[in-house]
Amino acid sequence: IIAAGLNSQGEILPKGSLNYTLTKELDFSGMSLSGLYHTVDVQSATLSHATLLGKDMVIKALSGDIFVSESTITAENTLTIQTPQMFTNLHSQIQSKEGTFYASTLINKGKCFIQADHLSFETSSFFNQKENLLSPLIFSKENFSLQTHMLINQGTFFSSQSGEIFAHDLTNENLMY
C-alpha cells in the first residue's frame, strides 16, 4: 500500500498527493491511495490487480501503452487517461465524475465497467468487446461523447441524458442507448 493523506484509522483525508514519474514502464499491483491528486506520468503502464483512489487523477503514458487488468480506478472528481498508443481495460472498474480518455486504440474487454457523470473518449479505434459472454458496460449519468474513426461494439453504452457517437466505421452487435 502506498498512501498519502490517511489518518491513523485508515480514513482518507482531503490532503496528500501522490506523483509517479518514471522514464520507464510502471508495473503496479497493490493499492495506491491519495486524499487529493494522483498523477502517473510514465513511458507505459501496467496496472494489474491494482486499486487507485484519489480526488483528481491523471494517468499518462508518454510513448507506450496503458494496460489495466482486474483493477479498480476511482477518482472522486476528474480522471484523465492519456496515451499516444493503446489503452486496454480488461475486467476492471473505472469510476469518476468526469472521465476523459485519449488513446490511439481503446479496448474495453470482458466484465468491465466505466462510469462517470460526464464521459468523453477520443480515439482512432474503439473496441467494446465481450469475453466469454461477459459484456463491458459504459455508463454516463449525464452526457457521453465518443469520437473515433472505427467503433466495434459488443457491449453496452448507456447515458441517462444525452450521448453522441461520431464514427466513420461502425459495427454494432449489442445495445447502444
mmCIF file of C-alpha atoms in Angstrom, residues 14-131:
data_model
loop_
_atom_site.group_PDB
_atom_site.id
_atom_site.type_symbol
_atom_site.label_atom_id
_atom_site.label_comp_id
_atom_site.label_asym_id
_atom_site.label_seq_id
_atom_site.Cartn_x
_atom_site.Cartn_y
_atom_site.Cartn_z
ATOM 1 C CA PRO A 14 -8.764 15.696 1.863
ATOM 2 C CA LYS A 15 -4.993 16.211 1.766
ATOM 3 C CA GLY A 16 -1.994 14.382 0.396
ATOM 4 C CA SER A 17 -0.946 13.800 -3.212
ATOM 5 C CA LEU A 18 0.895 11.011 -4.988
ATOM 6 C CA ASN A 19 3.004 11.545 -8.103
ATOM 7 C CA TYR A 20 4.645 8.712 -10.030
ATOM 8 C CA THR A 21 7.111 9.945 -12.648
ATOM 9 C CA LEU A 22 9.211 7.304 -14.387
ATOM 10 C CA THR A 23 11.339 7.269 -17.523
ATOM 11 C CA LYS A 24 10.454 3.594 -17.946
ATOM 12 C CA GLU A 25 7.402 1.374 -17.570
ATOM 13 C CA LEU A 26 5.324 1.323 -14.393
ATOM 14 C CA ASP A 27 4.243 -2.219 -13.474
ATOM 15 C CA PHE A 28 1.969 -1.894 -10.427
ATOM 16 C CA SER A 29 -0.123 -4.291 -8.348
ATOM 17 C CA GLY A 30 -1.477 -3.251 -4.973
ATOM 18 C CA MET A 31 -3.108 -0.137 -3.525
ATOM 19 C CA SER A 32 -2.271 3.495 -4.198
ATOM 20 C CA LEU A 33 -4.450 5.927 -2.225
ATOM 21 C CA SER A 34 -4.391 9.716 -2.016
ATOM 22 C CA GLY A 35 -6.679 12.331 -0.496
ATOM 23 C CA LEU A 36 -6.158 14.843 -3.311
ATOM 24 C CA TYR A 37 -4.166 14.487 -6.519
ATOM 25 C CA HIS A 38 -2.942 11.265 -8.030
ATOM 26 C CA THR A 39 -0.612 11.577 -11.027
ATOM 27 C CA VAL A 40 1.026 8.789 -13.018
ATOM 28 C CA ASP A 41 3.412 10.132 -15.690
ATOM 29 C CA VAL A 42 5.387 7.257 -17.228
ATOM 30 C CA GLN A 43 6.565 5.816 -20.559
ATOM 31 C CA SER A 44 3.983 2.999 -20.312
ATOM 32 C CA ALA A 45 1.889 1.477 -17.531
ATOM 33 C CA THR A 46 0.592 -1.919 -16.487
ATOM 34 C CA LEU A 47 -1.892 -1.928 -13.609
ATOM 35 C CA SER A 48 -2.806 -5.493 -12.661
ATOM 36 C CA HIS A 49 -4.929 -6.322 -9.603
ATOM 37 C CA ALA A 50 -4.421 -2.697 -8.558
ATOM 38 C CA THR A 51 -6.564 -0.194 -6.681
ATOM 39 C CA LEU A 52 -6.007 3.518 -7.353
ATOM 40 C CA LEU A 53 -8.046 6.060 -5.412
ATOM 41 C CA GLY A 54 -7.855 9.861 -5.405
ATOM 42 C CA LYS A 55 -9.846 13.050 -5.731
ATOM 43 C CA ASP A 56 -8.392 14.054 -9.132
ATOM 44 C CA MET A 57 -6.323 11.626 -11.185
ATOM 45 C CA VAL A 58 -4.211 11.681 -14.349
ATOM 46 C CA ILE A 59 -2.706 8.507 -15.814
ATOM 47 C CA LYS A 60 -0.465 9.383 -18.757
ATOM 48 C CA ALA A 61 1.853 7.238 -20.845
ATOM 49 C CA LEU A 62 4.277 9.363 -22.843
ATOM 50 C CA SER A 63 5.090 6.843 -25.581
ATOM 51 C CA GLY A 64 3.710 3.394 -24.732
ATOM 52 C CA ASP A 65 0.507 1.600 -23.820
ATOM 53 C CA ILE A 66 -1.627 1.682 -20.694
ATOM 54 C CA PHE A 67 -2.857 -1.792 -19.711
ATOM 55 C CA VAL A 68 -5.360 -2.202 -16.851
ATOM 56 C CA SER A 69 -6.400 -5.701 -15.758
ATOM 57 C CA GLU A 70 -8.709 -6.739 -12.912
ATOM 58 C CA SER A 71 -8.233 -3.363 -11.230
ATOM 59 C CA THR A 72 -10.284 -0.561 -9.690
ATOM 60 C CA ILE A 73 -9.593 3.082 -10.527
ATOM 61 C CA THR A 74 -11.714 5.651 -8.684
ATOM 62 C CA ALA A 75 -11.375 9.420 -8.949
ATOM 63 C CA GLU A 76 -13.854 11.400 -6.883
ATOM 64 C CA ASN A 77 -13.818 14.359 -9.314
ATOM 65 C CA THR A 78 -11.804 14.121 -12.539
ATOM 66 C CA LEU A 79 -9.989 11.294 -14.271
ATOM 67 C CA THR A 80 -7.867 11.632 -17.400
ATOM 68 C CA ILE A 81 -6.284 8.632 -19.093
ATOM 69 C CA GLN A 82 -3.984 9.542 -21.974
ATOM 70 C CA THR A 83 -1.657 7.574 -24.235
ATOM 71 C CA PRO A 84 -0.473 8.010 -27.833
ATOM 72 C CA GLN A 85 -0.756 4.219 -28.216
ATOM 73 C CA MET A 86 -3.231 1.691 -26.796
ATOM 74 C CA PHE A 87 -5.384 1.793 -23.664
ATOM 75 C CA THR A 88 -6.637 -1.683 -22.709
ATOM 76 C CA ASN A 89 -9.188 -2.253 -19.942
ATOM 77 C CA LEU A 90 -9.728 -5.934 -19.051
ATOM 78 C CA HIS A 91 -12.229 -6.881 -16.339
ATOM 79 C CA SER A 92 -11.701 -3.588 -14.452
ATOM 80 C CA GLN A 93 -13.905 -0.910 -12.906
ATOM 81 C CA ILE A 94 -13.187 2.752 -13.621
ATOM 82 C CA GLN A 95 -15.283 5.497 -11.980
ATOM 83 C CA SER A 96 -15.215 9.304 -11.720
ATOM 84 C CA LYS A 97 -17.469 12.345 -12.004
ATOM 85 C CA GLU A 98 -15.701 13.459 -15.185
ATOM 86 C CA GLY A 99 -13.797 10.900 -17.230
ATOM 87 C CA THR A 100 -11.711 11.740 -20.296
ATOM 88 C CA PHE A 101 -9.884 9.118 -22.341
ATOM 89 C CA TYR A 102 -7.376 9.819 -25.134
ATOM 90 C CA ALA A 103 -5.781 6.877 -26.973
ATOM 91 C CA SER A 104 -4.921 5.784 -30.486
ATOM 92 C CA THR A 105 -6.705 2.493 -29.799
ATOM 93 C CA LEU A 106 -9.051 1.803 -26.892
ATOM 94 C CA ILE A 107 -10.014 -1.759 -25.955
ATOM 95 C CA ASN A 108 -12.671 -2.346 -23.297
ATOM 96 C CA LYS A 109 -12.998 -6.113 -22.897
ATOM 97 C CA GLY A 110 -14.890 -8.579 -20.723
ATOM 98 C CA LYS A 111 -16.652 -7.795 -17.467
ATOM 99 C CA CYS A 112 -15.530 -4.189 -17.157
ATOM 100 C CA PHE A 113 -17.306 -1.035 -16.178
ATOM 101 C CA ILE A 114 -16.558 2.611 -16.956
ATOM 102 C CA GLN A 115 -18.848 5.077 -15.169
ATOM 103 C CA ALA A 116 -18.930 8.863 -14.859
ATOM 104 C CA ASP A 117 -21.392 11.738 -14.811
ATOM 105 C CA HIS A 118 -19.634 13.103 -17.910
ATOM 106 C CA LEU A 119 -17.638 10.805 -20.209
ATOM 107 C CA SER A 120 -15.523 11.682 -23.210
ATOM 108 C CA PHE A 121 -13.498 9.384 -25.481
ATOM 109 C CA GLU A 122 -11.189 10.474 -28.313
ATOM 110 C CA THR A 123 -9.598 7.583 -30.182
ATOM 111 C CA SER A 124 -8.897 6.241 -33.667
ATOM 112 C CA SER A 125 -10.273 2.762 -32.895
ATOM 113 C CA PHE A 126 -12.625 1.714 -30.087
ATOM 114 C CA PHE A 127 -13.354 -1.952 -29.366
ATOM 115 C CA ASN A 128 -16.047 -2.667 -26.756
ATOM 116 C CA GLN A 129 -15.756 -6.471 -26.678
ATOM 117 C CA LYS A 130 -17.422 -9.431 -24.979
ATOM 118 C CA GLU A 131 -15.281 -12.145 -23.467
#
